[in-house]
Amino acid sequence: MTETDFDQFVSLRTEGLLRLAYLLCGDAHTAEDLVQEALLRCHRRWEKVARIASPEAYARRVVINQHLSWRRRLSSTELVIQPDHLPQRQSATDVQETFADRDLTWRAIQQLPARQRTVLVLRYYEDLPDADIADLLGSPVGTVRSLAARAIARLRTQPELADDTTPTSPPEGRA
Amino acid sequence: MNQFDERIRSTLDRRAQDAPPAAPIISRVLTREPRRRNRRGWLAAAAVAAATAAIVAVGVTQLGGDDSAGSGIASSSNDSGIASSPIESFTQGRVTYAEESTIHYGDQTIDVGPHKVMALVPTDAGFVFVDADLAVNFTDGRGLEQIGHTGGFTGDLVLAADDTGPYVGWIDGGNAVVYDTANRAEVLREPVPAGAEAARDMAAIDGDLAYVEGSDGVDVWDLTTQTKTTITRTNPSDQLGDVANGYLLWEDPNGSTSSVVSRNPKAEQPVFNKVIGEEEDQLSPDATYVASPIWLFDRATQQDITPRDAHPLPQATLQWLDNDRYVADTINIHTSSPDPDPHDLLVCTASAGTCTVVAESLGYITYPDGIANEGAWEN
């Protein structure tokens, strides 16, 4: 593997990692920092990372670990949700209501504890099975399921989201 | 999937699409970020350096020590190797690094120009560094002396030194060399172990023992008796990463596993075994800790004690100052420094999980790990 391979890796994977980081932290600048640190770490040991089955998985793991550690460090001072970055709630048409509903859901997700939010992002956005999430987080599968259940339960307590009372279960394919 | 699950999924999908594009700083920093080359990957760089050595000659200032090393010391009248102020002791556990031709030791500096520091290790008597001509030099802040020369093979650009003590070791062509910086004399010059050249390496010095790695095993030289024993690998792909306080750290690149064994025959082996997934691991001086560039483990309990709550986060363990404190570096992307890849150096306390910035916004520096900087030959 060469520097060129790393350049290709950055070219192909940066956008995906940025999207993941953005969902985890909810802030564009912090997402860039997370991804930058992840890529720097990959770069430093690229000869090794390039030999593993999925360099992207390694980078993703670093992003997640960094996010969780940063969250712990900044939890007492940082306001994660940044209203300026969120579209204003709209109404009147069905489409607009859909967007507004997403805004409410997004706000609620952003207010979840970091590990709960991470589990939701990995399960619903990255589409990972619980076993893979457990591996990424270094936690038992039962803990992942517990975190997901608590996250969803907490979302349901939000008044704006409480209209949907359908009981939840892991999406198909998770186990 | 029920409606609520779908609501979460569509929200996240939508938000992901809204994520901002990558900032240019990511690629800019990456293209300039200095890489620390694995010590086994030096063949190409060494060949380039050897070619350079053939056409460059520099003078050196001779110290008062004798020339028993037989290294052909040259003299000049410049002030190379003179410290900014007298250095009384090199055993105080100060932060050490080099920028170009300046060695930093705490708040003191030594100018070794015109030499450019490619690899650096501290000893109890001063500093040893390899320059662009592959010359091995020693300075204690009162002058500079060439004490040897490295050859042109893999591993030859690696200096080995214990966390404390006077010895420094390197490979010179077909020989393993150990030099005593306190007495200014070679104490060992022996043929390297048989095997492929690419596997030869001065792996470590631990107390009075020098570990020289070959393809088939590791020669262990007792520097006080000049006697040799050989350690045979139990795992053929293992590479000796470090030795400290009688503990050997083996790295298996194939399985990404780092294991530590004790030289005490009564110890239950291994005393540490972990899939770390990185190379360039090292032991703390008393082997209480196992440090990779990112992670930090308690060797006895195998617990991950990486200081994740430190700010900024350490990114590479560089140098142990004592049994509990170590120097790490981090990329400081928030600095106003014009340098495109500014580094901060941190001093971290392993037991407390805390780090403090001790040097900010450094550019391209040479770490005190004995491993030559790849980019140094590109400048």
Coordinates of C-alpha atoms in Angstrom, one line a residue:
Chain A
M1 CA 0.0 0.0 0.0
T2 CA 1.3 3.4 -0.8
E3 CA 0.6 7.1 -0.2
T4 CA -1.5 7.0 -3.3
D5 CA -3.7 4.4 -1.8
F6 CA -4.2 6.6 1.2
D7 CA -5.1 9.5 -0.9
Q8 CA -7.7 7.4 -2.6
F9 CA -9.0 6.3 0.7
V10 CA -9.4 9.9 1.8
S11 CA -11.0 10.8 -1.5
L12 CA -13.5 8.0 -1.3
R13 CA -14.3 7.8 2.4
T14 CA -14.0 11.4 3.8
E15 CA -17.5 12.3 2.8
G16 CA -19.1 9.2 4.4
L17 CA -17.1 9.7 7.6
L18 CA -18.1 13.3 7.7
R19 CA -21.8 12.4 7.5
L20 CA -21.4 9.9 10.2
A21 CA -19.5 12.4 12.4
Y22 CA -22.1 15.1 11.7
L23 CA -24.9 12.8 12.8
L24 CA -23.0 11.8 16.0
C25 CA -22.1 15.3 17.1
G26 CA -24.6 17.6 15.3
D27 CA -22.1 20.2 14.5
A28 CA -20.3 20.8 11.2
H29 CA -17.0 22.0 12.7
T30 CA -16.8 19.4 15.3
A31 CA -17.5 16.8 12.6
E32 CA -14.6 18.0 10.6
D33 CA -12.4 17.8 13.7
L34 CA -13.5 14.3 14.4
V35 CA -12.8 13.1 10.8
Q36 CA -9.6 15.0 10.6
E37 CA -8.3 13.2 13.7
A38 CA -9.5 9.9 12.4
L39 CA -7.7 10.4 9.1
L40 CA -4.6 11.6 10.7
R41 CA -4.5 8.5 12.8
C42 CA -5.0 6.3 9.7
H43 CA -2.3 8.2 7.9
R44 CA 0.2 7.7 10.7
R45 CA -0.1 4.0 10.5
W46 CA -1.4 3.5 7.0
E47 CA 0.9 0.7 6.2
K48 CA -0.8 -1.3 9.0
V49 CA -4.4 0.0 8.5
A50 CA -4.3 -0.7 4.8
R51 CA -3.7 -4.4 5.5
I52 CA -6.7 -4.9 7.6
A53 CA -10.0 -6.0 6.1
S54 CA -11.7 -2.7 6.3
P55 CA -9.7 0.5 6.7
E56 CA -13.0 2.4 6.7
A57 CA -14.2 0.4 9.7
Y58 CA -11.0 1.4 11.5
A59 CA -11.6 5.0 10.6
R60 CA -15.2 4.8 11.7
R61 CA -14.2 3.3 15.0
V62 CA -11.8 6.1 15.6
V63 CA -14.5 8.7 14.8
I64 CA -16.9 7.1 17.2
N65 CA -14.3 6.7 20.0
Q66 CA -13.2 10.3 19.6
H67 CA -16.8 11.5 19.6
L68 CA -17.6 9.6 22.8
S69 CA -14.4 10.8 24.5
W70 CA -14.9 14.4 23.3
R71 CA -18.5 14.3 24.5
R72 CA -17.3 13.3 28.0
R73 CA -14.7 16.0 28.0
L74 CA -17.0 18.8 26.8
S75 CA -20.3 17.7 28.4
S76 CA -20.2 20.3 31.1
T77 CA -19.5 23.3 28.8
E78 CA -20.7 22.5 25.3
L79 CA -24.1 23.1 23.9
V80 CA -24.3 20.4 21.3
I81 CA -27.4 21.4 19.5
Q82 CA -26.9 24.5 17.5
P83 CA -30.2 26.0 16.4
D84 CA -28.6 28.1 13.8
H85 CA -27.7 25.0 11.9
L86 CA -31.2 23.7 11.9
P87 CA -33.9 24.6 9.4
Q88 CA -36.8 26.5 10.8
R89 CA -39.9 24.5 11.4
Q90 CA -42.5 25.0 8.7
S91 CA -46.1 24.1 8.3
A92 CA -49.0 24.4 5.8
T93 CA -48.1 21.6 3.4
D94 CA -47.6 17.9 4.0
V95 CA -44.0 18.2 2.7
Q96 CA -43.3 21.0 5.0
E97 CA -44.8 19.1 7.9
T98 CA -42.5 16.2 7.0
F99 CA -39.5 18.4 7.2
A100 CA -40.7 19.9 10.4
D101 CA -41.3 16.5 11.9
R102 CA -37.7 15.6 11.0
D103 CA -36.5 18.7 12.7
L104 CA -38.2 17.7 15.8
T105 CA -36.9 14.2 15.6
W106 CA -33.4 15.5 14.9
R107 CA -33.5 17.9 17.9
A108 CA -34.7 15.0 20.1
I109 CA -31.9 12.7 18.8
Q110 CA -29.3 15.4 19.5
Q111 CA -30.4 15.7 23.0
L112 CA -29.9 12.0 23.8
P113 CA -26.9 11.0 25.8
A114 CA -23.9 10.4 23.5
R115 CA -23.8 6.6 23.7
Q116 CA -27.6 6.3 23.1
R117 CA -27.3 8.6 20.1
T118 CA -24.3 6.7 18.8
V119 CA -26.3 3.5 18.9
L120 CA -29.2 5.0 17.0
V121 CA -26.9 6.4 14.3
L122 CA -25.1 3.2 13.9
R123 CA -28.3 1.1 13.8
Y124 CA -30.5 3.4 11.6
Y125 CA -28.0 5.3 9.5
E126 CA -25.0 2.9 9.2
D127 CA -27.5 0.0 9.2
L128 CA -25.2 -2.1 11.4
P129 CA -26.3 -5.2 13.2
D130 CA -26.3 -4.9 17.0
A131 CA -23.3 -7.3 17.2
D132 CA -21.2 -5.0 15.0
I133 CA -22.3 -2.0 17.0
A134 CA -21.3 -3.8 20.2
D135 CA -17.9 -4.5 18.7
L136 CA -17.4 -0.9 17.7
L137 CA -18.3 0.4 21.1
G138 CA -16.5 -2.4 23.0
S139 CA -19.8 -3.3 24.8
P140 CA -21.8 -6.4 25.1
V141 CA -24.7 -6.8 22.6
G142 CA -27.1 -6.6 25.5
T143 CA -25.8 -3.2 26.4
V144 CA -26.3 -2.0 22.8
R145 CA -29.9 -3.2 22.9
S146 CA -30.5 -1.6 26.2
L147 CA -29.0 1.7 25.0
A148 CA -31.2 1.6 21.9
A149 CA -34.3 0.8 23.9
R150 CA -33.7 3.6 26.3
A151 CA -33.0 6.0 23.5
I152 CA -36.2 5.2 21.7
A153 CA -38.1 5.3 25.0
R154 CA -36.7 8.7 25.7
L155 CA -37.6 10.0 22.2
R156 CA -41.2 8.9 22.9
T157 CA -41.3 11.0 26.0
Q158 CA -40.8 14.1 23.8
P159 CA -44.3 15.7 23.6
E160 CA -43.9 16.5 19.9
L161 CA -43.0 12.9 19.1
A162 CA -45.4 11.2 21.4
D163 CA -48.1 10.9 18.8
D164 CA -46.5 7.7 17.4
T165 CA -47.3 5.0 20.0
T166 CA -46.4 2.0 17.9
P167 CA -44.3 -0.3 20.0
T168 CA -40.8 -0.6 18.6
S169 CA -38.5 -3.5 18.0
P170 CA -35.1 -3.8 16.3
P171 CA -35.4 -3.4 12.6
E172 CA -35.3 -6.5 10.5
G173 CA -32.0 -8.0 10.1
R174 CA -30.7 -6.9 13.5
A175 CA -29.9 -9.4 16.1
Chain B
M1 CA -39.7 -1.7 10.9
N2 CA -42.4 0.3 12.5
Q3 CA -43.3 3.9 11.8
F4 CA -41.2 5.3 14.6
D5 CA -38.1 3.4 13.4
E6 CA -38.7 4.8 10.0
R7 CA -39.0 8.2 11.4
I8 CA -35.6 7.9 13.0
R9 CA -34.0 6.5 9.9
S10 CA -35.4 9.1 7.5
T11 CA -34.4 11.9 9.8
L12 CA -30.8 10.6 10.0
D13 CA -30.7 10.0 6.3
R14 CA -31.9 13.5 5.6
R15 CA -29.5 15.1 8.0
A16 CA -26.6 13.1 6.6
Q17 CA -27.4 14.5 3.2
D18 CA -27.2 18.0 4.7
A19 CA -23.8 17.4 6.2
P20 CA -21.3 20.0 5.0
P21 CA -18.6 19.1 2.5
A22 CA -15.1 18.3 3.7
A23 CA -13.1 21.4 4.6
P24 CA -9.9 21.9 2.7
I25 CA -7.9 21.7 5.9
I26 CA -8.3 18.0 6.1
S27 CA -6.4 17.2 2.9
R28 CA -4.0 20.1 3.5
V29 CA -2.9 18.9 6.9
L30 CA -2.7 15.3 5.8
T31 CA -0.4 16.0 2.9
R32 CA 2.1 17.7 5.3
E33 CA 1.6 15.6 8.4
P34 CA 5.0 14.0 9.3
R35 CA 4.8 10.3 9.4
R36 CA 6.6 8.2 11.8
R37 CA 7.9 5.3 9.8
N38 CA 7.8 1.8 11.3
R39 CA 11.3 0.8 12.2
R40 CA 11.1 -2.2 9.9
G41 CA 10.2 -0.2 6.8
W42 CA 13.4 1.7 6.2
L43 CA 15.1 0.1 3.3
A44 CA 14.2 2.7 0.7
A45 CA 14.9 5.7 2.9
A46 CA 18.2 4.2 4.0
A47 CA 19.3 3.7 0.4
V48 CA 18.6 7.3 -0.4
A49 CA 20.4 8.4 2.7
A50 CA 23.4 6.3 1.9
A51 CA 23.6 7.9 -1.5
T52 CA 23.5 11.3 0.1
A53 CA 26.2 10.4 2.5
A54 CA 28.6 9.7 -0.4
I55 CA 28.6 13.3 -1.6
V56 CA 28.2 15.3 1.6
A57 CA 30.9 16.1 4.1
V58 CA 30.6 18.2 7.3
G59 CA 33.0 19.1 10.0
V60 CA 32.5 18.4 13.6
T61 CA 33.8 19.8 16.8
Q62 CA 35.7 17.3 18.9
L63 CA 35.0 16.9 22.5
G64 CA 37.6 16.0 25.1
G65 CA 36.9 12.3 25.0
D66 CA 39.3 9.8 23.5
D67 CA 38.9 8.3 20.1
S68 CA 38.8 4.7 21.2
A69 CA 35.7 4.2 19.1
G70 CA 37.8 4.3 16.1
S71 CA 35.2 6.3 14.3
G72 CA 37.5 8.6 12.4
I73 CA 36.5 11.8 14.3
A74 CA 37.1 14.9 12.3
S75 CA 37.5 18.4 13.7
S76 CA 36.4 21.9 12.9
S77 CA 36.4 25.2 14.6
N78 CA 32.7 25.9 14.6
D79 CA 30.5 26.1 17.7
S80 CA 28.4 23.2 16.9
G81 CA 27.0 21.4 19.9
I82 CA 27.2 24.4 22.3
A83 CA 24.2 24.7 24.6
S84 CA 22.3 28.0 25.2
S85 CA 23.4 27.7 28.8
P86 CA 25.4 25.0 30.6
I87 CA 23.4 21.8 31.1
E88 CA 24.2 20.3 34.5
S89 CA 22.3 17.1 34.2
F90 CA 20.6 15.0 31.6
T91 CA 18.7 12.8 34.0
Q92 CA 16.0 15.3 35.0
G93 CA 13.3 13.9 32.8
R94 CA 12.8 17.0 30.6
V95 CA 10.9 17.1 27.4
T96 CA 13.3 16.5 24.5
Y97 CA 12.9 17.0 20.7
A98 CA 14.8 18.5 17.8
E99 CA 13.9 21.1 15.2
E100 CA 16.2 20.9 12.2
S101 CA 19.6 21.6 13.9
T102 CA 18.4 22.6 17.3
I103 CA 18.0 20.1 20.1
H104 CA 15.5 21.1 22.8
Y105 CA 16.0 19.9 26.3
G106 CA 13.4 21.5 28.5
D107 CA 13.9 25.2 28.1
Q108 CA 17.5 24.8 27.0
T109 CA 18.7 24.3 23.5
I110 CA 21.8 22.9 21.8
D111 CA 22.6 24.1 18.3
V112 CA 24.2 21.3 16.3
G113 CA 24.3 23.1 13.0
P114 CA 25.2 22.5 10.2
H115 CA 24.1 19.0 11.1
K116 CA 20.5 18.2 10.7
V117 CA 19.0 15.9 13.3
M118 CA 17.3 12.9 11.7
A119 CA 17.1 10.6 14.7
L120 CA 17.6 11.4 18.3
V121 CA 17.9 9.7 21.7
P122 CA 18.7 11.1 25.1
T123 CA 21.2 9.3 27.4
D124 CA 22.3 10.1 30.9
A125 CA 25.4 11.9 29.6
G126 CA 23.9 13.8 26.7
F127 CA 22.2 13.3 23.3
V128 CA 23.0 11.1 20.4
F129 CA 21.7 11.8 17.0
V130 CA 22.1 10.7 13.4
D131 CA 22.6 13.4 10.8
A132 CA 21.9 13.5 7.1
D133 CA 25.3 11.9 6.4
L134 CA 24.4 8.9 8.5
A135 CA 27.0 10.0 11.0
V136 CA 26.2 9.2 14.7
N137 CA 27.0 12.2 16.8
F138 CA 27.1 12.9 20.6
T139 CA 26.7 16.2 22.3
D140 CA 26.5 17.2 25.9
G141 CA 26.1 20.9 25.2
R142 CA 29.8 21.6 25.4
G143 CA 30.6 20.5 21.9
L144 CA 29.9 17.8 19.4
E145 CA 31.7 14.6 18.6
Q146 CA 31.1 12.0 15.9
I147 CA 31.1 8.7 17.6
G148 CA 30.3 6.4 14.7
H149 CA 28.5 5.8 11.5
T150 CA 25.5 3.9 10.4
G151 CA 25.4 1.7 7.3
G152 CA 22.9 1.6 4.6
F153 CA 20.4 -1.2 5.5
T154 CA 17.1 -1.4 7.1
G155 CA 17.3 -0.7 10.8
D156 CA 20.6 1.1 10.5
L157 CA 18.8 4.4 11.0
V158 CA 17.4 3.3 14.3
L159 CA 19.2 4.4 17.5
A160 CA 18.4 2.4 20.6
A161 CA 18.8 3.6 24.2
D162 CA 17.4 2.7 27.6
D163 CA 15.2 5.1 29.4
T164 CA 18.1 5.7 31.7
G165 CA 21.8 4.9 31.4
P166 CA 24.7 5.8 29.2
Y167 CA 24.4 3.4 26.4
V168 CA 23.3 3.9 22.8
G169 CA 23.2 1.3 20.1
W170 CA 22.9 1.2 16.3
I171 CA 23.8 -1.0 13.4
D172 CA 26.9 -0.1 11.3
G173 CA 26.9 -2.2 8.2
G174 CA 27.3 -5.8 9.4
N175 CA 28.0 -4.9 13.0
A176 CA 25.9 -4.1 16.0
V177 CA 27.5 -1.3 17.9
V178 CA 26.9 -0.1 21.5
Y179 CA 28.6 3.1 22.7
D180 CA 29.0 4.2 26.3
T181 CA 28.4 8.0 26.3
A182 CA 29.6 8.4 29.9
N183 CA 33.0 6.9 29.2
R184 CA 33.1 7.9 25.5
A185 CA 33.9 4.5 24.2
E186 CA 32.5 1.7 22.2
V187 CA 31.6 -1.3 24.5
L188 CA 30.4 -3.6 21.8
R189 CA 31.0 -4.2 18.1
E190 CA 29.8 -7.6 17.0
P191 CA 28.4 -9.1 13.8
V192 CA 24.7 -8.9 13.6
P193 CA 22.7 -12.1 13.8
A194 CA 22.4 -14.2 10.7
G195 CA 19.4 -13.7 8.5
A196 CA 17.8 -11.4 6.1
E197 CA 19.2 -7.9 6.1
A198 CA 15.7 -6.5 6.3
A199 CA 15.2 -8.0 9.8
R200 CA 18.3 -6.7 11.4
D201 CA 17.7 -4.1 14.0
M202 CA 19.2 -2.8 17.2
A203 CA 15.9 -3.4 19.0
A204 CA 16.6 -2.2 22.5
I205 CA 18.9 -1.6 25.3
D206 CA 17.7 -2.5 28.8
G207 CA 20.2 -1.9 31.6
D208 CA 23.4 -3.7 30.7
L209 CA 21.8 -5.8 28.0
A210 CA 21.6 -5.0 24.3
Y211 CA 19.0 -6.7 22.1
V212 CA 19.9 -7.1 18.5
E213 CA 17.2 -8.6 16.3
G214 CA 17.8 -10.9 13.4
S215 CA 15.5 -12.9 11.2
D216 CA 15.9 -16.0 13.3
G217 CA 16.0 -14.7 16.8
V218 CA 17.3 -12.0 19.0
D219 CA 20.9 -11.8 20.2
V220 CA 21.2 -10.5 23.8
W221 CA 24.6 -9.1 24.6
D222 CA 25.7 -8.5 28.2
L223 CA 27.7 -5.3 27.9
T224 CA 29.6 -6.0 31.1
T225 CA 30.8 -9.5 30.3
Q226 CA 30.6 -9.3 26.5
T227 CA 28.8 -12.6 26.4
K228 CA 25.8 -13.5 24.2
T229 CA 22.7 -15.5 24.6
T230 CA 20.0 -15.9 21.9
I231 CA 16.3 -15.7 22.3
T232 CA 14.4 -17.8 19.8
R233 CA 11.0 -16.6 18.7
T234 CA 8.1 -18.7 19.7
N235 CA 6.0 -16.9 17.1
P236 CA 8.0 -16.5 13.8
S237 CA 6.3 -13.3 12.9
D238 CA 6.9 -11.6 16.2
Q239 CA 9.1 -8.5 16.2
L240 CA 10.8 -7.2 19.3
G241 CA 9.3 -3.8 20.0
D242 CA 10.8 -2.8 23.2
V243 CA 12.5 -4.1 26.4
A244 CA 12.3 -2.5 29.8
N245 CA 13.0 -3.6 33.3
G246 CA 13.4 -7.2 32.2
Y247 CA 10.2 -7.3 30.2
L248 CA 10.2 -8.0 26.4
L249 CA 7.4 -6.5 24.3
W250 CA 6.7 -8.5 21.1
E251 CA 4.6 -7.2 18.3
D252 CA 2.9 -9.5 15.8
P253 CA 1.9 -7.4 12.8
N254 CA -0.1 -10.3 11.3
G255 CA -2.4 -10.6 14.3
S256 CA -2.0 -7.0 15.5
T257 CA -1.2 -8.5 18.9
S258 CA 1.2 -7.1 21.4
S259 CA 2.4 -9.4 24.1
V260 CA 4.8 -8.8 27.0
V261 CA 6.9 -11.6 28.5
S262 CA 9.1 -11.5 31.5
R263 CA 12.7 -12.6 31.5
N264 CA 12.0 -14.1 34.9
P265 CA 11.7 -17.8 34.2
K266 CA 9.3 -18.2 37.1
A267 CA 6.8 -15.7 35.7
E268 CA 3.6 -17.0 34.1
Q269 CA 3.8 -16.0 30.5
P270 CA 2.8 -13.9 28.8
V271 CA 2.3 -11.2 31.4
F272 CA 0.4 -9.1 28.9
N273 CA -1.4 -10.1 25.7
K274 CA -3.6 -7.7 23.8
V275 CA -4.8 -7.0 20.3
I276 CA -3.8 -3.4 20.0
G277 CA -3.7 -3.2 16.2
E278 CA -0.8 -0.8 16.1
E279 CA 3.0 -0.9 15.9
E280 CA 5.7 1.2 17.6
D281 CA 4.4 0.1 21.0
Q282 CA 6.7 0.7 24.0
L283 CA 7.0 0.0 27.7
S284 CA 7.3 2.5 30.4
P285 CA 10.7 2.4 32.2
D286 CA 9.5 0.0 34.9
A287 CA 7.2 -1.8 32.5
T288 CA 4.1 -0.8 34.5
Y289 CA 2.5 0.5 31.3
V290 CA 2.2 -0.6 27.7
A291 CA 1.9 2.3 25.3
S292 CA 1.0 2.3 21.7
P293 CA 0.9 5.6 19.7
I294 CA -2.8 5.9 20.7
W295 CA -3.6 3.6 23.5
L296 CA -2.2 3.2 27.0
F297 CA -2.7 0.0 29.1
D298 CA -1.9 -1.1 32.6
R299 CA 0.4 -4.0 31.9
A300 CA -0.5 -6.0 35.0
T301 CA -4.3 -5.6 34.7
Q302 CA -4.4 -5.2 30.9
Q303 CA -6.9 -2.4 31.5
D304 CA -7.2 0.3 28.9
I305 CA -6.3 3.5 30.7
T306 CA -5.9 5.8 27.7
P307 CA -6.5 9.4 28.9
R308 CA -9.6 10.0 26.8
D309 CA -10.7 13.0 28.9
A310 CA -7.4 14.9 28.4
H311 CA -7.5 18.1 26.4
P312 CA -6.0 18.1 23.9
L313 CA -6.0 14.3 23.4
P314 CA -2.5 12.8 23.1
Q315 CA -2.0 11.2 19.7
A316 CA 1.4 9.6 19.9
T317 CA 3.4 8.5 22.9
L318 CA 7.0 9.7 22.4
Q319 CA 9.2 9.6 25.5
W320 CA 8.9 8.4 29.0
L321 CA 10.1 11.0 31.5
D322 CA 9.9 8.7 34.5
N323 CA 7.8 5.7 35.5
D324 CA 4.5 7.6 35.3
R325 CA 5.0 10.7 33.0
Y326 CA 5.4 10.6 29.3
V327 CA 5.6 13.0 26.4
A328 CA 3.0 12.8 23.7
D329 CA 2.2 14.9 20.7
T330 CA -1.0 16.1 19.1
I331 CA -1.9 18.0 16.0
N332 CA -3.3 21.4 17.0
I333 CA -5.6 22.4 14.2
H334 CA -7.0 25.3 16.0
T335 CA -3.8 27.2 16.4
S336 CA -3.1 30.5 14.6
S337 CA 0.3 29.2 13.7
P338 CA 1.1 29.7 10.0
D339 CA 2.6 26.2 9.9
P340 CA 0.3 23.8 8.1
D341 CA 0.8 21.0 10.5
P342 CA 1.4 22.5 13.9
H343 CA 2.2 20.1 16.7
D344 CA 1.7 20.5 20.4
L345 CA 3.7 18.5 22.8
L346 CA 2.0 17.3 26.0
V347 CA 3.2 15.8 29.2
C348 CA 0.8 13.2 30.4
T349 CA 0.5 11.4 33.7
A350 CA -0.5 7.8 33.2
S351 CA -1.8 7.1 36.7
A352 CA -4.0 10.3 36.6
G353 CA -5.0 10.3 33.0
T354 CA -4.2 13.9 32.6
C355 CA -2.1 15.8 30.0
T356 CA -0.6 19.3 30.0
V357 CA 0.6 21.2 27.0
V358 CA 4.3 22.0 27.3
A359 CA 5.2 23.2 23.8
E360 CA 2.8 24.7 21.3
S361 CA 2.6 25.0 17.6
L362 CA 5.8 23.2 16.7
G363 CA 6.4 22.4 13.0
Y364 CA 8.4 19.5 11.8
I365 CA 10.2 18.0 14.7
T366 CA 12.4 15.0 15.4
Y367 CA 11.1 12.8 18.2
P368 CA 13.3 11.4 20.9
D369 CA 12.5 7.8 19.9
G370 CA 15.6 7.0 17.9
I371 CA 13.7 6.5 14.7
A372 CA 14.8 8.6 11.8
N373 CA 12.3 11.0 10.2
E374 CA 11.3 9.9 6.7
G375 CA 10.6 13.5 5.6
A376 CA 14.0 14.7 6.6
W377 CA 15.5 13.6 3.4
E378 CA 12.8 15.1 1.4
N379 CA 13.6 18.7 2.4

